[in-house]
Short mmCIF file of C-alpha atoms and ligand atoms in Angstrom, two decimals:
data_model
loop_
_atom_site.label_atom_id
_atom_site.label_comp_id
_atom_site.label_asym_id
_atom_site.label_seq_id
_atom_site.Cartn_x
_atom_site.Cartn_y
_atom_site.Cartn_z
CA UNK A 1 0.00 0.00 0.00
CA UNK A 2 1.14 3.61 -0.51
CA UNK A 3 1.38 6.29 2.10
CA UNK A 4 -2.13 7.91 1.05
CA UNK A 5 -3.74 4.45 1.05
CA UNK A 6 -2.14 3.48 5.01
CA UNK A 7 -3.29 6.86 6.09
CA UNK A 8 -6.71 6.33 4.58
CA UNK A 9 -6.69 2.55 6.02
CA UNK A 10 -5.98 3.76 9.46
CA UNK A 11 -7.52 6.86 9.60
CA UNK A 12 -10.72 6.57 7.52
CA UNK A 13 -12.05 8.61 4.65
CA UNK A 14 -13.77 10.94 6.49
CA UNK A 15 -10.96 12.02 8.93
CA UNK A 16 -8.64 12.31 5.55
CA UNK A 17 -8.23 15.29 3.13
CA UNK A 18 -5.41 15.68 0.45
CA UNK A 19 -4.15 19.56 -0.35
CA UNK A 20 -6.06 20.31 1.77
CA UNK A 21 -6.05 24.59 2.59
CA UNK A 22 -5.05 25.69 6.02
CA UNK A 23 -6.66 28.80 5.86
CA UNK A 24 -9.52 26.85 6.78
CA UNK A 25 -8.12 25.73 9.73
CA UNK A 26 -6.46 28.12 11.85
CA UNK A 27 -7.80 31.65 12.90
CA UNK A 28 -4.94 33.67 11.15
CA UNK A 29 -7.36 32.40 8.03
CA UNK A 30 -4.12 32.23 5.94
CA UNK A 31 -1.30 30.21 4.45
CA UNK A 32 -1.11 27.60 2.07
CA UNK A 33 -2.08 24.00 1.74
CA UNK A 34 -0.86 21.06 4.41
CA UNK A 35 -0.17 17.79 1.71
CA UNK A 36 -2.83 15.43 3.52
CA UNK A 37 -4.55 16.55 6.81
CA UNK A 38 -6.09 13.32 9.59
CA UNK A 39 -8.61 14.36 12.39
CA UNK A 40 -7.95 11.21 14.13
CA UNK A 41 -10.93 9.88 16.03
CA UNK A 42 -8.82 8.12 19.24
CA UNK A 43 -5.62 8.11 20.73
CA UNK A 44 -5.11 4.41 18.65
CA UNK A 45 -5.54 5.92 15.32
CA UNK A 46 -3.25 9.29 16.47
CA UNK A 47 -0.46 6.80 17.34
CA UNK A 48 -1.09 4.06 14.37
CA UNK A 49 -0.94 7.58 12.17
CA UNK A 50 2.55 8.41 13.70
CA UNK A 51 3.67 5.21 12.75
CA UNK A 52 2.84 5.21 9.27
CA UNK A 53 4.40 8.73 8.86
CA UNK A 54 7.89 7.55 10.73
CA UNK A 55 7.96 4.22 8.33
CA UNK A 56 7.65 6.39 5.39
CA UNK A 57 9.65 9.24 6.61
CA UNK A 58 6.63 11.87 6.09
CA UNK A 59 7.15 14.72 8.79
CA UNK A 60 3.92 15.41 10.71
CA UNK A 61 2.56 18.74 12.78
CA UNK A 62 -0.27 18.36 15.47
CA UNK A 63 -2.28 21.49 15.84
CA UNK A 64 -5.25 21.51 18.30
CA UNK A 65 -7.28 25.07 17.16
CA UNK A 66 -4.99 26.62 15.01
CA UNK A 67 -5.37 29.80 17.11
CA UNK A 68 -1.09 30.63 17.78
CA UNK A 69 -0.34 28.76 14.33
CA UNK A 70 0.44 30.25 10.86
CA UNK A 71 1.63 28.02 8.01
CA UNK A 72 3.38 29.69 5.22
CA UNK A 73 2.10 30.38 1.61
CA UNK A 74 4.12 27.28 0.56
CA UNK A 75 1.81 25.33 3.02
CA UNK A 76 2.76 21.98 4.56
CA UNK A 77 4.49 19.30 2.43
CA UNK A 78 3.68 16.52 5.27
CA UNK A 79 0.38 15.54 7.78
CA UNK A 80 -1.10 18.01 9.70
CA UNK A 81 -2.87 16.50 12.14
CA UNK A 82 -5.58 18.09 14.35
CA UNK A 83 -6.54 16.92 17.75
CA UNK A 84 -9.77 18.46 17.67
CA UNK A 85 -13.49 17.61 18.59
CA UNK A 86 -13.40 14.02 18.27
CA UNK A 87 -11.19 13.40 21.46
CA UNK A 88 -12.61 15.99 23.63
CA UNK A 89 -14.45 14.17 26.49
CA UNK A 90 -15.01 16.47 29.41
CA UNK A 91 -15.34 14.66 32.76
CA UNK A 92 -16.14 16.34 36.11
CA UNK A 93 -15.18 14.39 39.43
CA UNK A 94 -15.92 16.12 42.37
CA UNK A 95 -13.40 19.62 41.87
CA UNK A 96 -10.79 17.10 39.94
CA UNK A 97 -11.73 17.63 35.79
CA UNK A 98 -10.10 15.13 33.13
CA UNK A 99 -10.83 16.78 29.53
CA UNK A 100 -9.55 15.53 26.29
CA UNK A 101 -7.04 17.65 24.52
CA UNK A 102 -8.89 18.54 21.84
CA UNK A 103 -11.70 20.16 24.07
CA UNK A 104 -12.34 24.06 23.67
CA UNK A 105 -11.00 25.79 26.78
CA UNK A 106 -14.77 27.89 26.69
CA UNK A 107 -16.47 24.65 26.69
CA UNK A 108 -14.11 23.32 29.74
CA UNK A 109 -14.55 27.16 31.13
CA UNK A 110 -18.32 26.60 30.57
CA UNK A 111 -18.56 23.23 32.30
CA UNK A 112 -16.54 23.60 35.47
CA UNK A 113 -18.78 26.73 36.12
CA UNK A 114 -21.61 24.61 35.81
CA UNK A 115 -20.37 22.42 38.14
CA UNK A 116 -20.04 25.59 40.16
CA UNK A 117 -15.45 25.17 39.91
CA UNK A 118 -13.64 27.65 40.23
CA UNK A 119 -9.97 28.34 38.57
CA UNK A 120 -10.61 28.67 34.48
CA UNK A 121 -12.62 31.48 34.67
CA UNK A 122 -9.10 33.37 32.62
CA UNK A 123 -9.22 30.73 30.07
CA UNK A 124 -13.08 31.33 28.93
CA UNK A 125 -12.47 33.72 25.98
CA UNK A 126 -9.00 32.01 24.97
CA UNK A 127 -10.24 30.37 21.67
CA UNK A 128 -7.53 27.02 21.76
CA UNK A 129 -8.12 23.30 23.02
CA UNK A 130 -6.80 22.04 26.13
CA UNK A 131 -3.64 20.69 24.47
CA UNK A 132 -2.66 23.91 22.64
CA UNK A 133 -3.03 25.65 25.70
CA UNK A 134 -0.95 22.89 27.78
CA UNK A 135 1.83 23.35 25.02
CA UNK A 136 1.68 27.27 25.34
CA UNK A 137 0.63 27.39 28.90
CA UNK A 138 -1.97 29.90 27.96
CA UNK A 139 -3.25 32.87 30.44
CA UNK A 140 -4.56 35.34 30.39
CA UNK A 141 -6.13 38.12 33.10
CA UNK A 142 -3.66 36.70 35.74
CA UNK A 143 -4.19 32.96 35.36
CA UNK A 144 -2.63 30.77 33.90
CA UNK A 145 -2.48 27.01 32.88
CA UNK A 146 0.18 25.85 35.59
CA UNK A 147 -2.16 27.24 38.02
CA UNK A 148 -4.47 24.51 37.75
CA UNK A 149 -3.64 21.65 36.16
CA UNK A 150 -2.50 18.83 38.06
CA UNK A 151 -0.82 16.53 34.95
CA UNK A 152 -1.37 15.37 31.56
CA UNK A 153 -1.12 11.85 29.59
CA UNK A 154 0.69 12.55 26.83
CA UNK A 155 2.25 10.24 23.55
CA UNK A 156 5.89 10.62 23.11
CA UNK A 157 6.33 9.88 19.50
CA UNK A 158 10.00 8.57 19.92
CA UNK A 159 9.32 6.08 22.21
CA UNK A 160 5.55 4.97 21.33
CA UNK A 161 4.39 5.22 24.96
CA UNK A 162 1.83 6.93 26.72
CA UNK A 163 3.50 8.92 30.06
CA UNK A 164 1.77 10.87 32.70
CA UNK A 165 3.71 14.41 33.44
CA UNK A 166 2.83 16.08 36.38
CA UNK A 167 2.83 20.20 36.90
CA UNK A 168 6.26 19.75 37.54
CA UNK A 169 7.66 17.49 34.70
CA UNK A 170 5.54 19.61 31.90
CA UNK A 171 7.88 22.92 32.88
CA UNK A 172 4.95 25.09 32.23
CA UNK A 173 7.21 28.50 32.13
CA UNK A 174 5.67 31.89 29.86
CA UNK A 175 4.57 30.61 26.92
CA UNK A 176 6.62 27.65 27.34
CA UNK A 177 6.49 24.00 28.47
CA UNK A 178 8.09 20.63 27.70
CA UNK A 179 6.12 20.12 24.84
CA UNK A 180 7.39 22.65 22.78
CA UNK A 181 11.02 20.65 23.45
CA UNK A 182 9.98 17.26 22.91
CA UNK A 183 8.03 14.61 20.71
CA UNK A 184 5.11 15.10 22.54
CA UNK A 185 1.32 14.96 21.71
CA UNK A 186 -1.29 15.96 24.33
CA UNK A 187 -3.75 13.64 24.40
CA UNK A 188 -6.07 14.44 27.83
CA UNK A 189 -5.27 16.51 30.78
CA UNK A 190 -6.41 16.53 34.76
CA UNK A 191 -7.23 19.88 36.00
CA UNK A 192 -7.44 20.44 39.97
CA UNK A 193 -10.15 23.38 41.16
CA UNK A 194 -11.68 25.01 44.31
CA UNK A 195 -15.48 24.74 44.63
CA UNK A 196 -17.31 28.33 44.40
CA UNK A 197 -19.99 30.47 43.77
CA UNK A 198 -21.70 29.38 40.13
CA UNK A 199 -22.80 32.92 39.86
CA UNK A 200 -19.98 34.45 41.23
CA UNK A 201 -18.16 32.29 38.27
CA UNK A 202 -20.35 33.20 35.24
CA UNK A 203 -19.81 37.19 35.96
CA UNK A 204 -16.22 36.45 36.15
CA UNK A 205 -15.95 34.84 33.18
CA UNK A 206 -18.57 37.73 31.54
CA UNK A 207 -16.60 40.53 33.05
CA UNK A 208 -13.14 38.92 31.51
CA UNK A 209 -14.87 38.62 28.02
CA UNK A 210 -16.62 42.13 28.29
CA UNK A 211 -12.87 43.82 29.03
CA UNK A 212 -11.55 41.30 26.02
CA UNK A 213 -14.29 42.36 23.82
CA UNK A 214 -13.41 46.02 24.15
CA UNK A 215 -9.71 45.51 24.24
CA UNK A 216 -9.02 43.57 21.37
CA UNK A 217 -9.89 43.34 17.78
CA UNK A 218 -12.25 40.57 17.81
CA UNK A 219 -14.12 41.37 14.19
CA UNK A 220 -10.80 40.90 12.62
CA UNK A 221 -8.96 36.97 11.84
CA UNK A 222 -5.61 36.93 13.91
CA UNK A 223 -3.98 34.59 16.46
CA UNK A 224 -4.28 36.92 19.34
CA UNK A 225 -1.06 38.73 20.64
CA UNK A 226 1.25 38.02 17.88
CA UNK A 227 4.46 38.37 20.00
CA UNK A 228 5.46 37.50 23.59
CA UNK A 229 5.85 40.24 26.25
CA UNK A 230 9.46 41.14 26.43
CA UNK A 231 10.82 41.02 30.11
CA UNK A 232 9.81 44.93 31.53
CA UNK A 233 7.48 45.77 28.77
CA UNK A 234 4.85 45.34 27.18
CA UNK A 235 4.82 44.56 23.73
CA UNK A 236 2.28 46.81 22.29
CA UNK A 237 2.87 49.35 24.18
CA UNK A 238 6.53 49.63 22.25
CA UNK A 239 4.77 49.18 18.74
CA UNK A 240 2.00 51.72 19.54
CA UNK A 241 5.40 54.50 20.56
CA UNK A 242 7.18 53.33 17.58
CA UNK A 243 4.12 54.66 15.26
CA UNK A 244 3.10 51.37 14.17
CA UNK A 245 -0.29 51.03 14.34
CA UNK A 246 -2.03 50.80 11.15
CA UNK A 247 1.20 49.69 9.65
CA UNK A 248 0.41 47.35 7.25
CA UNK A 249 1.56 45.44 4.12
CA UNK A 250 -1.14 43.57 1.29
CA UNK A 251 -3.93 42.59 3.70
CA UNK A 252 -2.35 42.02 7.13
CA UNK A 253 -2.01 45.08 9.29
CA UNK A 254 -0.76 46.06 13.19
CA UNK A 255 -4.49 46.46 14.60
CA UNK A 256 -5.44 49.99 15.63
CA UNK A 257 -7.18 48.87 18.18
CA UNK A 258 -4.51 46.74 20.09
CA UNK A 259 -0.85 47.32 18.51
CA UNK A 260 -0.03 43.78 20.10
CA UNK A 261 -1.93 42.17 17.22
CA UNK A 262 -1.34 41.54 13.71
CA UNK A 263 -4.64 40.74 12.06
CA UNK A 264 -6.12 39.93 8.58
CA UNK A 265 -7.90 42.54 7.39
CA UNK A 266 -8.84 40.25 4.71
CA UNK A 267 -7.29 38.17 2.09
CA UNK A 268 -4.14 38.51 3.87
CA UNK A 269 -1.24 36.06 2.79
CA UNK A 270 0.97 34.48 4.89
CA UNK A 271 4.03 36.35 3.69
CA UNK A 272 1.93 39.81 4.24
CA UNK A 273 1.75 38.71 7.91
CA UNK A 274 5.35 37.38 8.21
CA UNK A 275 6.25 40.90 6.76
CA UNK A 276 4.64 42.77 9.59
CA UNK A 277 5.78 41.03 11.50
CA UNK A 278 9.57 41.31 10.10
CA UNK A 279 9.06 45.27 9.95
CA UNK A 280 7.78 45.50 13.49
CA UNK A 281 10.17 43.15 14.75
CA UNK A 282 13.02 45.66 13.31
CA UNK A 283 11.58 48.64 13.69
CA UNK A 284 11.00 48.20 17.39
CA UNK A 285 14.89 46.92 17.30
CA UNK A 286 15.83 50.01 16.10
CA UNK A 287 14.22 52.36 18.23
CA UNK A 288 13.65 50.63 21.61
CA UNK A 289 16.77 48.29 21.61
CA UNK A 290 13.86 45.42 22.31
CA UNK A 291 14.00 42.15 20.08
CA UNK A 292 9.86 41.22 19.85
CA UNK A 293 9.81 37.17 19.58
CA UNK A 294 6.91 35.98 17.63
CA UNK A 295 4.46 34.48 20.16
CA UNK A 296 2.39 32.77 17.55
CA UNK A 297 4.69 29.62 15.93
CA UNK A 298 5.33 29.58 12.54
CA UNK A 299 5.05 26.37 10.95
CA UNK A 300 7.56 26.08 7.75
C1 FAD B 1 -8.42 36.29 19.51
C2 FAD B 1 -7.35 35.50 20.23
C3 FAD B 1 -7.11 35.73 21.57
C4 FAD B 1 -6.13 35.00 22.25
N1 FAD B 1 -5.93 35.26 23.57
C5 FAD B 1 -5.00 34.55 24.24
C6 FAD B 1 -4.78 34.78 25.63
O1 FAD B 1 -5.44 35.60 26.27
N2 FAD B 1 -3.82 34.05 26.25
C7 FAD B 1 -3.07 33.12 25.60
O2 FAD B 1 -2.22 32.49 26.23
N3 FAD B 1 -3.26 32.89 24.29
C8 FAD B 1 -4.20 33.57 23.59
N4 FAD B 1 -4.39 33.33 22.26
C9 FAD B 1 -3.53 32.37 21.57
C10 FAD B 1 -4.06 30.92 21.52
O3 FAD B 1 -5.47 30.89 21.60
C11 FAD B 1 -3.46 30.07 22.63
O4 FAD B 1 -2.05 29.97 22.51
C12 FAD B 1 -4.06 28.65 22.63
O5 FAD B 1 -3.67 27.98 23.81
C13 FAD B 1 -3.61 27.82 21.43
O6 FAD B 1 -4.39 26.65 21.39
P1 FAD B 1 -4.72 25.94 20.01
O7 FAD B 1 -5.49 24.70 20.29
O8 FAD B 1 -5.35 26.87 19.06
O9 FAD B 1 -3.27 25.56 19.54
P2 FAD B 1 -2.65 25.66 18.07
O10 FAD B 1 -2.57 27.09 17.66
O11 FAD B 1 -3.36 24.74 17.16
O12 FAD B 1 -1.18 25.10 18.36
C14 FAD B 1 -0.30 25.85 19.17
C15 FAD B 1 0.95 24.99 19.43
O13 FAD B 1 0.56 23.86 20.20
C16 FAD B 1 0.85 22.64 19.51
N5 FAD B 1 -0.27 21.73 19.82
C17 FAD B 1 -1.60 21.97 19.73
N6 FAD B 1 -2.29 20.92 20.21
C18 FAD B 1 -1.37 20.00 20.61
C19 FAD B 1 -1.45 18.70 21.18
N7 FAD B 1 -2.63 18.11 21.48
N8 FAD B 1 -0.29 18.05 21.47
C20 FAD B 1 0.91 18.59 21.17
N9 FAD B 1 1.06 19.81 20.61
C21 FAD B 1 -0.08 20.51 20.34
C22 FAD B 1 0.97 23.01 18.04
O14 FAD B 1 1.86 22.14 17.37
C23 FAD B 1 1.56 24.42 18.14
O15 FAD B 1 2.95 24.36 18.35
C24 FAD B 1 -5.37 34.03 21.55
C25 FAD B 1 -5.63 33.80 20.20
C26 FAD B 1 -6.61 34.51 19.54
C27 FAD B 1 -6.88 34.22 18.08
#
């Protein structure tokens, strides 16, 4: 059989599309095509994927939401895989939560306040899945993912084993954590909260996404802060007193509304992006002696 067919065979047709565009895919809405993309169903058909794709030397690149990911205009000459809705089984146990990693964090957000849990209320309005936000440690409004979670199964792709990290052992750092170093996939995660106040929760959660809403530019596609906060600052503060806002090249542009983001006004290509990006990267080199690292990971 040839590589299509095994990833067909193990994957099934309807978890299987060839050329597929990954503008469709990821909330920068831009970038070219991934080769052959597999929502796999299980953590069986994830690992009997990797397989096939190490046999036939085909590189591979998980994405859970596509919210901090932007493929180039070349596009992906592998497997893009997405751990998405099919393996995201929410389970609440008392204040311990197991969710799968391709659950939304506003559906895990939304659950443990029904269960009147306390602790994700900062991860409501941040539009990943658990696992993206395990690999990032995502926060926002003072929380963060280290806060709460207690460990995480994931697959290690060298070894073809399933291990259990705990807090400790996933060095959940800013924006960092030993995902992003190894041949890890998330595949569910145990979260640890503090019983509360249901109602208490919900206007938490509402006030976070009300100061969101008018904070950020929502209307427009982008993958939220598009570089980390350099150590003392803040990064769009330094774009906003370097003149940059509104700076923009084809359709991507540094957001008026929030100089921290570079969205897609529309039509944007990838290399319009990466070229704000380039120009805001130097500019604020040049006249703040900061280097801006891209927050949101380019995929080449
Ligand atoms: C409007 C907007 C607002 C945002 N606000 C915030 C915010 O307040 N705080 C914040 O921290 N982030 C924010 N983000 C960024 C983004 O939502 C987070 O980084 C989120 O955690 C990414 O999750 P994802 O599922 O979309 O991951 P993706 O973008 O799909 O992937 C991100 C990285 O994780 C890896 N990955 C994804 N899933 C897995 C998995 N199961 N196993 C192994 N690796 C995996 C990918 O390979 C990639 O390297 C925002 C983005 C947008 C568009």
């Amino acid at each position: 059989m040839d590589f299509k067919s095994r990833l067909i065979d193990i994957a099934g047709e309807k978890n299987f599309r060839e050329n597929e565009p990954m503008k469709k895919h990821i909330t920068f809405k831009a970038g070219g095509p991934a080769a052959y993309l597999v929502t796999p169903d299980n953590t069986d058909t994830l690992a009997g994927v990797i397989k096939v794709c190490k046999e036939s030397r085909v590189r591979y690149q998980i994405i859970g939401n596509g919210s901090n990911v932007l493929f180039t205009d070349d596009g992906y000459d592998g497997v893009v895989i997405i751990i998405g809705s099919k393996m995201s089984a929410i389970k609440v146990d008392n204040n311990v939560v197991n969710a799968g990693a391709g659950a939304k964090l506003a559906a895990l957000a939304s659950e443990t306040a029904t269960n009147s849990l306390t602790g994700l209320e900062f991860a409501s309005g941040i539009p990943g899945t658990v696992g993206g936000a395990i690999v990032m440690n995502a926060g926002a409004y003072g929380g963060e993912i280290k806060d709460v979670i207690i460990s995480a199964a994931v697959y290690d792709c060298e070894n073809d084993e399933i291990l259990i990290l705990g807090n400790e052992e996933l060095e959940l750092g800013y924006r960092q954590s030993v995902i992003q170093k190894k041949e890890y996939i998330v595949l569910e995660a145990c979260f640890e909260l503090r019983h509360g106040d249901r109602d208490e929760i919900n206007e938490k959660m509402k006030d976070l996404n009300d100061r969101r809403k008018s904070k950020q530019p929502l209307s427009y596609a982008s993958a939220g802060s598009t570089f980390k906060r350099p150590e003392g600052y803040y990064a769009g503060g330094l774009i906003e007193e370097c003149g940059l806002k509104g700076f923009g090249v084809g359709g991507a542009k540094v957001s008026e509304k929030h100089a921290g983001f570079v969205v897609n006004t529309g039509g944007a290509s990838a290399s319009d992006i990466l070229s704000v990006i380039k120009h805001v990267q130097n500019t604020v080199y040049g006249q703040k002696n900061v280097m801006l690292e891209p927050e949101v990971r380019i995929i080449k």
